[in-house]
Tab-separated table of C-alpha atoms in Angstrom:
chain	number	residue	atom	x	y	z
K	1	MET	CA	34.282	76.973	-3.454
K	2	ILE	CA	32.725	76.346	-6.665
K	3	GLY	CA	34.923	77.900	-9.081
K	4	LYS	CA	37.035	75.121	-10.646
K	5	ARG	CA	33.893	72.799	-10.960
K	6	LEU	CA	32.315	75.476	-12.349
K	7	LYS	CA	33.895	76.481	-15.050
K	8	LEU	CA	35.046	72.843	-16.177
K	9	ALA	CA	30.892	72.460	-16.772
K	10	ARG	CA	29.957	75.459	-18.430
K	11	THR	CA	33.268	74.785	-20.784
K	12	ALA	CA	32.190	71.169	-21.884
K	13	ALA	CA	28.238	71.949	-22.124
K	14	GLY	CA	30.362	75.391	-24.562
K	15	LEU	CA	28.871	77.800	-23.174
K	16	SER	CA	30.665	81.706	-22.512
K	17	LEU	CA	29.747	83.062	-19.509
K	18	ARG	CA	27.038	84.925	-21.627
K	19	GLY	CA	24.970	82.275	-22.976
K	20	LEU	CA	25.683	80.645	-19.815
K	21	ALA	CA	23.942	84.076	-18.429
K	22	THR	CA	21.594	83.122	-20.772
K	23	VAL	CA	20.317	80.388	-20.571
K	24	ILE	CA	19.613	80.560	-16.921
K	25	GLU	CA	17.559	83.743	-18.075
K	26	HIS	CA	19.539	85.940	-16.349
K	27	ARG	CA	19.205	85.932	-12.869
K	28	VAL	CA	22.762	86.900	-12.861
K	29	SER	CA	24.903	88.171	-15.554
K	30	ALA	CA	28.611	87.014	-16.661
K	31	GLN	CA	30.121	89.448	-14.310
K	32	ALA	CA	28.597	87.936	-11.947
K	33	ILE	CA	29.660	83.467	-13.328
K	34	GLY	CA	33.029	85.636	-13.437
K	35	LYS	CA	33.911	86.243	-10.271
K	36	TYR	CA	32.226	82.316	-9.051
K	37	GLU	CA	34.383	81.346	-11.260
K	38	ARG	CA	37.545	83.348	-9.787
K	39	ASP	CA	36.283	82.121	-6.197
K	40	GLU	CA	35.233	85.845	-5.070
K	41	THR	CA	32.251	85.482	-4.793
K	42	MET	CA	29.730	82.612	-4.044
K	43	PRO	CA	25.682	81.923	-5.523
K	44	GLY	CA	22.850	81.737	-3.782
K	45	SER	CA	21.600	78.230	-3.770
K	46	ALA	CA	18.788	79.306	-6.094
K	47	VAL	CA	21.183	81.187	-8.904
K	48	LEU	CA	23.650	77.740	-7.815
K	49	ILE	CA	20.640	75.678	-8.288
K	50	ALA	CA	20.147	77.163	-12.323
K	51	LEU	CA	23.269	76.873	-12.644
K	52	ALA	CA	23.763	72.433	-11.846
K	53	ASP	CA	20.673	72.795	-14.389
K	54	ALA	CA	21.411	74.749	-17.214
K	55	LEU	CA	25.754	72.270	-17.240
K	56	HIS	CA	23.339	68.750	-17.110
K	57	THR	CA	25.087	68.995	-13.272
K	58	THR	CA	24.412	68.525	-10.072
K	59	VAL	CA	24.937	71.221	-7.222
K	60	ASP	CA	26.863	68.531	-5.077
K	61	TYR	CA	29.129	68.239	-8.128
K	62	LEU	CA	30.050	71.591	-8.390
K	63	LEU	CA	30.036	72.143	-4.505
K	64	GLY	CA	32.552	69.432	-4.471
K	65	ASP	CA	36.132	67.587	-3.701
K	66	ALA	CA	38.271	70.853	-4.940
K	67	ASP	CA	41.058	69.234	-4.383
K	68	LEU	CA	40.163	66.220	-6.208
K	69	LEU	CA	42.076	67.297	-9.391
K	70	LEU	CA	42.904	65.425	-12.659
K	71	ASP	CA	46.879	64.591	-13.660
K	72	ASP	CA	48.319	63.209	-16.598
K	73	LEU	CA	45.452	64.019	-18.959
K	74	LYS	CA	46.988	66.623	-21.078
K	75	PHE	CA	48.945	63.654	-23.271
K	76	ARG	CA	46.406	61.840	-24.335
K	77	LYS	CA	44.369	65.551	-25.037
K	78	ASN	CA	45.582	66.127	-28.892
K	79	ALA	CA	43.684	62.645	-29.698
K	80	PHE	CA	40.169	64.870	-29.210
K	81	THR	CA	38.548	67.720	-31.563
K	82	SER	CA	37.556	70.223	-29.213
K	83	LYS	CA	38.963	71.814	-25.698
K	84	ARG	CA	35.382	71.482	-25.000
K	85	ALA	CA	35.229	67.445	-25.203
K	86	VAL	CA	38.056	67.119	-22.913
K	87	ALA	CA	36.391	69.212	-20.337
K	88	ARG	CA	32.750	66.883	-21.491
K	89	VAL	CA	35.913	63.783	-20.082
K	90	GLU	CA	37.288	65.155	-17.049
K	91	ALA	CA	33.718	66.547	-15.504
K	92	ALA	CA	32.374	62.680	-16.157
K	93	VAL	CA	35.023	60.686	-14.761
K	94	LEU	CA	35.777	63.576	-11.517
K	95	ALA	CA	32.424	63.464	-10.649
K	96	ASP	CA	31.957	59.590	-11.451
K	97	LEU	CA	35.091	58.944	-9.392
K	98	GLU	CA	33.926	61.660	-6.778
K	99	ARG	CA	30.769	59.203	-5.920
K	100	TYR	CA	33.502	55.755	-6.185
K	101	LEU	CA	35.559	57.275	-3.673
K	102	ALA	CA	32.875	58.421	-1.387
K	103	VAL	CA	31.469	55.120	-0.747
K	104	GLU	CA	34.963	52.816	-0.875
K	105	ASP	CA	35.378	56.018	1.932
K	106	ILE	CA	32.174	54.702	3.445
K	107	LEU	CA	32.544	51.094	2.989
K	108	GLY	CA	36.082	51.506	4.571
K	109	LEU	CA	37.318	49.911	1.889
K	110	PRO	CA	41.622	49.614	0.789
K	111	SER	CA	41.175	49.596	-3.217
K	112	ALA	CA	41.118	53.357	-2.691
K	113	ARG	CA	44.795	52.392	-2.875
K	114	TRP	CA	46.065	50.702	-6.756
K	115	ASP	CA	48.250	47.805	-5.694
K	116	GLN	CA	50.776	49.057	-7.252
K	117	PRO	CA	53.886	46.977	-8.325
K	118	ARG	CA	57.135	47.668	-6.234
K	119	ASP	CA	58.915	48.031	-9.046
K	120	ALA	CA	57.051	49.838	-10.784
K	121	PRO	CA	56.798	51.656	-13.603
K	122	TYR	CA	58.522	49.932	-14.591
K	123	PRO	CA	60.890	50.943	-17.302
K	124	VAL	CA	61.916	50.805	-20.676
K	125	ARG	CA	64.748	52.420	-22.436
K	126	HIS	CA	65.575	50.743	-25.613
K	127	ASP	CA	63.056	49.069	-26.495
K	128	ALA	CA	59.403	48.049	-27.308
K	129	ILE	CA	60.596	43.786	-26.194
K	130	GLU	CA	61.107	45.269	-22.334
K	131	ALA	CA	57.422	46.065	-22.966
K	132	ASP	CA	57.627	42.201	-22.607
K	133	ARG	CA	59.260	41.662	-19.370
K	134	ALA	CA	57.114	44.428	-17.641
K	135	ALA	CA	54.005	42.287	-18.405
K	136	HIS	CA	54.840	39.420	-17.358
K	137	ALA	CA	55.802	40.885	-14.528
K	138	LEU	CA	53.083	43.262	-12.907
K	139	ARG	CA	50.906	39.082	-13.448
K	140	LEU	CA	53.417	37.710	-11.183
K	141	HIS	CA	52.922	40.555	-8.843
K	142	TRP	CA	48.503	39.835	-8.748
K	143	GLY	CA	49.405	36.753	-9.614
K	144	LEU	CA	47.959	35.590	-12.565
K	145	GLY	CA	49.760	32.736	-13.906
K	146	HIS	CA	50.237	33.096	-17.843
K	147	GLU	CA	46.344	32.762	-18.079
K	148	PRO	CA	43.740	34.356	-20.111
K	149	VAL	CA	42.367	37.014	-18.317
K	150	PRO	CA	38.968	36.286	-18.122
K	151	ASN	CA	37.919	39.742	-16.476
K	152	LEU	CA	40.262	42.838	-17.731
K	153	VAL	CA	37.709	45.379	-16.848
K	154	GLU	CA	37.284	43.690	-12.807
K	155	LEU	CA	41.041	42.851	-12.316
K	156	LEU	CA	41.999	46.247	-13.294
K	157	GLU	CA	39.154	47.193	-10.796
K	158	GLU	CA	39.516	44.832	-8.128
K	159	ARG	CA	43.557	45.843	-7.992
K	160	GLY	CA	42.614	50.302	-7.067
K	161	ILE	CA	42.463	50.598	-10.587
K	162	LYS	CA	39.308	52.402	-11.535
K	163	ILE	CA	37.382	51.827	-15.572
K	164	PHE	CA	35.292	54.346	-16.616
K	165	ALA	CA	32.639	53.921	-20.065
K	166	LEU	CA	32.275	56.681	-21.706
K	167	PRO	CA	31.192	57.428	-25.599
K	168	LEU	CA	34.049	59.152	-26.847
K	169	GLY	CA	33.732	58.976	-30.138
K	170	THR	CA	36.706	57.950	-32.680
K	171	VAL	CA	38.749	58.556	-29.289
K	172	GLY	CA	39.530	54.662	-28.161
K	173	GLY	CA	40.207	55.593	-24.343
K	174	LEU	CA	42.803	57.461	-22.278
K	175	ALA	CA	44.400	57.356	-18.943
K	176	ALA	CA	45.062	59.180	-15.929
K	177	ARG	CA	45.566	60.373	-12.351
K	178	ALA	CA	43.393	61.756	-10.080
K	179	ARG	CA	44.771	63.712	-7.706
K	180	ARG	CA	43.591	64.478	-3.271
K	181	THR	CA	46.149	66.041	-1.575
K	182	GLY	CA	47.534	64.715	1.417
K	183	LEU	CA	46.772	61.403	-0.585
K	184	ALA	CA	47.668	58.965	-2.777
K	185	PRO	CA	46.864	58.984	-6.741
K	186	VAL	CA	44.170	57.539	-8.087
K	187	PRO	CA	44.924	55.740	-11.487
K	188	PHE	CA	41.948	55.407	-14.168
K	189	VAL	CA	40.832	54.589	-17.653
K	190	VAL	CA	38.175	55.660	-19.240
K	191	VAL	CA	37.199	53.273	-22.780
K	192	ASN	CA	35.131	54.478	-25.741
K	193	SER	CA	31.765	52.530	-24.416
K	194	GLU	CA	30.306	52.768	-27.762
K	195	ASP	CA	33.637	49.989	-29.515
K	196	TRP	CA	32.577	45.988	-29.504
K	197	GLY	CA	34.559	44.409	-26.352
K	198	GLU	CA	37.633	42.620	-28.282
K	199	ARG	CA	38.576	46.469	-29.480
K	200	GLN	CA	37.510	47.745	-25.705
K	201	ARG	CA	39.826	45.004	-23.752
K	202	PHE	CA	43.008	46.072	-25.804
K	203	THR	CA	42.259	49.960	-25.512
K	204	ILE	CA	42.254	49.060	-21.215
K	205	ALA	CA	45.214	46.729	-21.522
K	206	HIS	CA	47.195	49.579	-23.294
K	207	GLU	CA	45.848	52.640	-20.950
K	208	LEU	CA	46.699	50.099	-18.548
K	209	GLY	CA	50.984	49.958	-20.239
K	210	HIS	CA	50.788	53.792	-20.030
K	211	ILE	CA	50.695	53.892	-15.887
K	212	VAL	CA	52.805	51.299	-15.667
K	213	LEU	CA	55.623	51.664	-17.989
K	214	ASP	CA	58.397	54.711	-17.792
K	215	VAL	CA	58.936	54.810	-21.306
K	216	SER	CA	62.131	56.509	-22.994
K	217	HIS	CA	61.752	60.093	-24.422
K	218	SER	CA	63.378	57.991	-27.232
K	219	LEU	CA	60.853	55.576	-28.166
K	220	ASP	CA	57.287	55.550	-29.679
K	221	ALA	CA	55.294	55.217	-26.254
K	222	GLU	CA	52.454	54.386	-28.621
K	223	ARG	CA	54.396	51.895	-29.447
K	224	VAL	CA	55.360	50.125	-26.340
K	225	ALA	CA	52.391	50.194	-24.951
K	226	HIS	CA	50.432	48.546	-27.484
K	227	ARG	CA	53.601	45.443	-26.836
K	228	PHE	CA	52.037	45.589	-23.523
K	229	ALA	CA	49.128	45.357	-24.042
K	230	GLY	CA	49.660	42.005	-26.343
K	231	ALA	CA	51.922	40.357	-23.628
K	232	PHE	CA	49.318	41.023	-20.603
K	233	LEU	CA	46.643	39.658	-22.815
K	234	MET	CA	49.144	36.804	-25.203
K	235	PRO	CA	50.867	35.402	-22.274
K	236	THR	CA	54.078	34.495	-24.460
K	237	GLU	CA	53.738	31.064	-22.764
K	238	ALA	CA	50.514	30.658	-23.687
K	239	LEU	CA	50.300	31.434	-27.223
K	240	TRP	CA	52.259	29.066	-27.794
K	241	LEU	CA	51.128	26.278	-25.839
K	242	GLU	CA	47.410	27.220	-28.463
K	243	VAL	CA	49.261	28.085	-31.328
K	244	GLY	CA	53.333	26.489	-31.250
K	245	LYS	CA	56.831	27.904	-31.156
K	246	ARG	CA	56.946	28.441	-35.227
K	247	ARG	CA	53.948	28.150	-38.192
K	248	SER	CA	54.253	27.932	-41.731
K	249	ALA	CA	50.528	29.497	-41.697
K	250	LEU	CA	47.495	30.595	-39.675
K	251	SER	CA	44.044	30.567	-40.653
K	252	VAL	CA	41.450	32.606	-39.909
K	253	GLY	CA	39.305	30.159	-38.840
K	254	GLU	CA	42.204	29.083	-36.291
K	255	LEU	CA	42.568	32.566	-35.128
K	256	VAL	CA	38.737	33.096	-35.456
K	257	ALA	CA	38.798	30.091	-32.404
K	258	LEU	CA	41.897	32.140	-30.469
K	259	LYS	CA	40.315	35.109	-30.023
K	260	HIS	CA	37.357	33.941	-28.110
K	261	VAL	CA	40.196	31.772	-25.556
K	262	PHE	CA	42.488	35.229	-25.001
K	263	GLY	CA	39.837	38.313	-25.247
K	264	VAL	CA	41.405	39.537	-28.227
K	265	SER	CA	41.127	41.104	-31.715
K	266	ILE	CA	41.905	39.262	-34.498
K	267	GLN	CA	44.256	41.709	-35.449
K	268	ALA	CA	45.831	41.696	-32.135
K	269	LEU	CA	46.638	37.620	-32.099
K	270	THR	CA	48.351	38.388	-35.802
K	271	HIS	CA	50.270	40.793	-34.441
K	272	ARG	CA	51.173	39.276	-31.332
K	273	CYS	CA	52.175	36.170	-33.451
K	274	ARG	CA	54.285	38.168	-35.811
K	275	ASP	CA	56.242	40.334	-31.816
K	276	LEU	CA	57.195	36.104	-30.766
K	277	ASP	CA	58.404	35.325	-34.830
K	278	ILE	CA	56.329	32.023	-34.399
K	279	ILE	CA	54.811	33.851	-38.338
K	280	GLY	CA	56.770	35.176	-40.531
K	281	VAL	CA	56.543	38.757	-42.631
K	282	ALA	CA	55.059	36.640	-45.704
K	283	THR	CA	52.676	35.153	-43.716
K	284	TYR	CA	51.544	38.553	-41.079
K	285	ARG	CA	51.403	40.025	-44.912
K	286	ALA	CA	48.953	37.571	-46.342
K	287	LEU	CA	46.965	37.635	-43.363
K	288	PHE	CA	46.465	41.756	-43.336
K	289	ASN	CA	45.656	41.661	-47.173
K	290	GLU	CA	42.979	39.608	-46.079
K	291	PHE	CA	41.365	41.725	-43.335
K	292	ASP	CA	41.280	44.251	-45.772
K	293	ARG	CA	39.207	42.358	-48.121
K	294	LEU	CA	36.849	41.780	-45.040
K	295	GLY	CA	36.834	45.468	-44.586
K	296	TRP	CA	38.278	45.075	-41.263
K	297	ARG	CA	40.713	47.472	-41.300
K	298	SER	CA	38.571	49.975	-42.307
K	299	PRO	CA	36.113	52.196	-39.487
K	300	PRO	CA	33.788	50.542	-37.594
K	301	TYR	CA	36.832	47.665	-37.360
K	302	LYS	CA	34.574	44.608	-36.390
K	303	GLU	CA	35.729	41.055	-36.974
K	304	TYR	CA	33.905	37.962	-37.061
K	305	GLY	CA	32.164	37.949	-33.806
K	306	ALA	CA	33.207	40.477	-31.610
K	307	ARG	CA	31.602	40.526	-28.766
K	308	ALA	CA	30.216	41.880	-25.589
K	309	GLY	CA	31.345	45.394	-23.578
K	310	GLU	CA	33.458	44.553	-20.007
K	311	PHE	CA	31.078	47.982	-18.775
K	312	PRO	CA	32.926	48.070	-14.640
K	313	ASN	CA	29.997	46.840	-12.434
K	314	ARG	CA	32.035	46.453	-9.026
K	315	PHE	CA	30.963	50.357	-8.108
K	316	GLY	CA	27.235	49.773	-8.026
K	317	ARG	CA	27.760	46.374	-6.087
K	318	LEU	CA	30.041	48.690	-3.753
K	319	CYS	CA	26.875	51.164	-3.294
K	320	LEU	CA	24.584	47.973	-2.974
K	321	ARG	CA	25.804	46.747	-0.918
K	322	ALA	CA	26.417	49.843	1.744
K	323	LEU	CA	22.356	49.981	1.373
K	324	ALA	CA	21.986	46.702	2.001
K	325	GLU	CA	24.319	46.822	5.530
K	326	GLY	CA	22.521	50.404	6.177
K	327	ALA	CA	25.627	52.037	5.732
K	328	ILE	CA	23.726	54.818	3.631
K	329	SER	CA	20.524	55.447	3.716
K	330	ASP	CA	18.228	55.325	-0.053
K	331	SER	CA	18.653	59.288	-1.392
K	332	ARG	CA	21.902	58.092	-1.270
K	333	ALA	CA	22.097	55.972	-3.181
K	334	ALA	CA	19.852	57.087	-5.521
K	335	GLU	CA	22.689	60.746	-5.140
K	336	LEU	CA	25.802	58.282	-5.018
K	337	LEU	CA	24.039	56.279	-7.882
K	338	ASN	CA	22.599	58.785	-9.941
K	339	ILE	CA	19.302	57.681	-9.724
K	340	GLY	CA	15.796	58.806	-9.544
K	341	ILE	CA	15.239	57.782	-5.918
K	342	ALA	CA	12.105	55.924	-6.544
K	343	ASP	CA	14.999	53.605	-9.522
K	344	VAL	CA	16.139	52.769	-6.390
K	345	ASN	CA	13.987	49.525	-5.489
K	346	ASP	CA	14.274	48.717	-8.261
K	347	TYR	CA	18.018	48.729	-8.141
K	348	MET	CA	17.779	46.485	-5.142
K	349	GLN	CA	16.006	43.953	-6.871
K	350	GLY	CA	18.929	44.202	-9.550
K	351	ILE	CA	16.127	45.600	-12.385
K	352	LEU	CA	18.743	48.668	-13.089
K	353	PRO	CA	18.632	52.331	-14.676
K	354	PRO	CA	19.391	52.684	-18.017
K	355	SER	CA	22.008	55.224	-16.614
K	356	THR	CA	24.169	52.576	-15.098
K	357	THR	CA	24.745	50.282	-17.215
K	358	ALA	CA	27.442	51.834	-19.455
K	359	ARG	CA	29.750	53.001	-16.504
């Protein structure tokens, strides 16, 4: 049945029942579409194709796994300005996630089950400092040591946390879980594809905090997730090695050099140095006054030497693997990659169609 998917796609498109009936040139009435959404009846193939075209989606999406649902998206919904914006993101994530899980199933990969540490979610009950211990515990479980993470997207995807890059407007990112009947939930992070690299990395680490932490209601969950992100990307020992344990001053030039070591923004580095008491309040304030003067604390917040984003590409690699091994046909590859069948050969040769570069 298509009810849930159809309603979600219609909401994402900003159409009422009557509006959708108009767009499909009244092949069926608004009342009939309402019955489809309530799973009281099913449309014929011609109407189904018309609905998919009108909603800029596919028949496969409308007929997709109705049991694949998104949990916990509600805690980030207040970041969006409308139900339509929420529905658009939810529909895009469901479509991408369904294809991702499909190719993993085809290849029989275990990574559909994420590498969750035994002690996670880590409790944070008293203060944000406990987030440092959680970040250390997670790095220990994943065998990361104290070194900076060179590619955060690749790390999380290999650990079973799906990453999707979508245009989100003023929203940096969000995290949630996809629920499947009889199977373990699949955690995922959506990051704003339009943000610059360091901002994306910090957002992903922040959302990872929401996935692995259990924060007391008495604490500010966003502040705790920020502290976790700083500790995960800039481990204490590594930062001490680069900066020292106590400094009376830090120059912008030194911070610019350090941002390339840790892959974080200059402002995130400064916050982390203050969290660890490497710099005092006076130095911290002086630096942020300078950041204000340089315009880094106003949209788009972009600093010197901003890096390109780390767009996820594991899904594309898996599709190439399945295609090379004959596990899928060219037409199935085109369907999974959401590209035209004529583009599949170019994809095999490493020429990526524009529609695949931000996913």
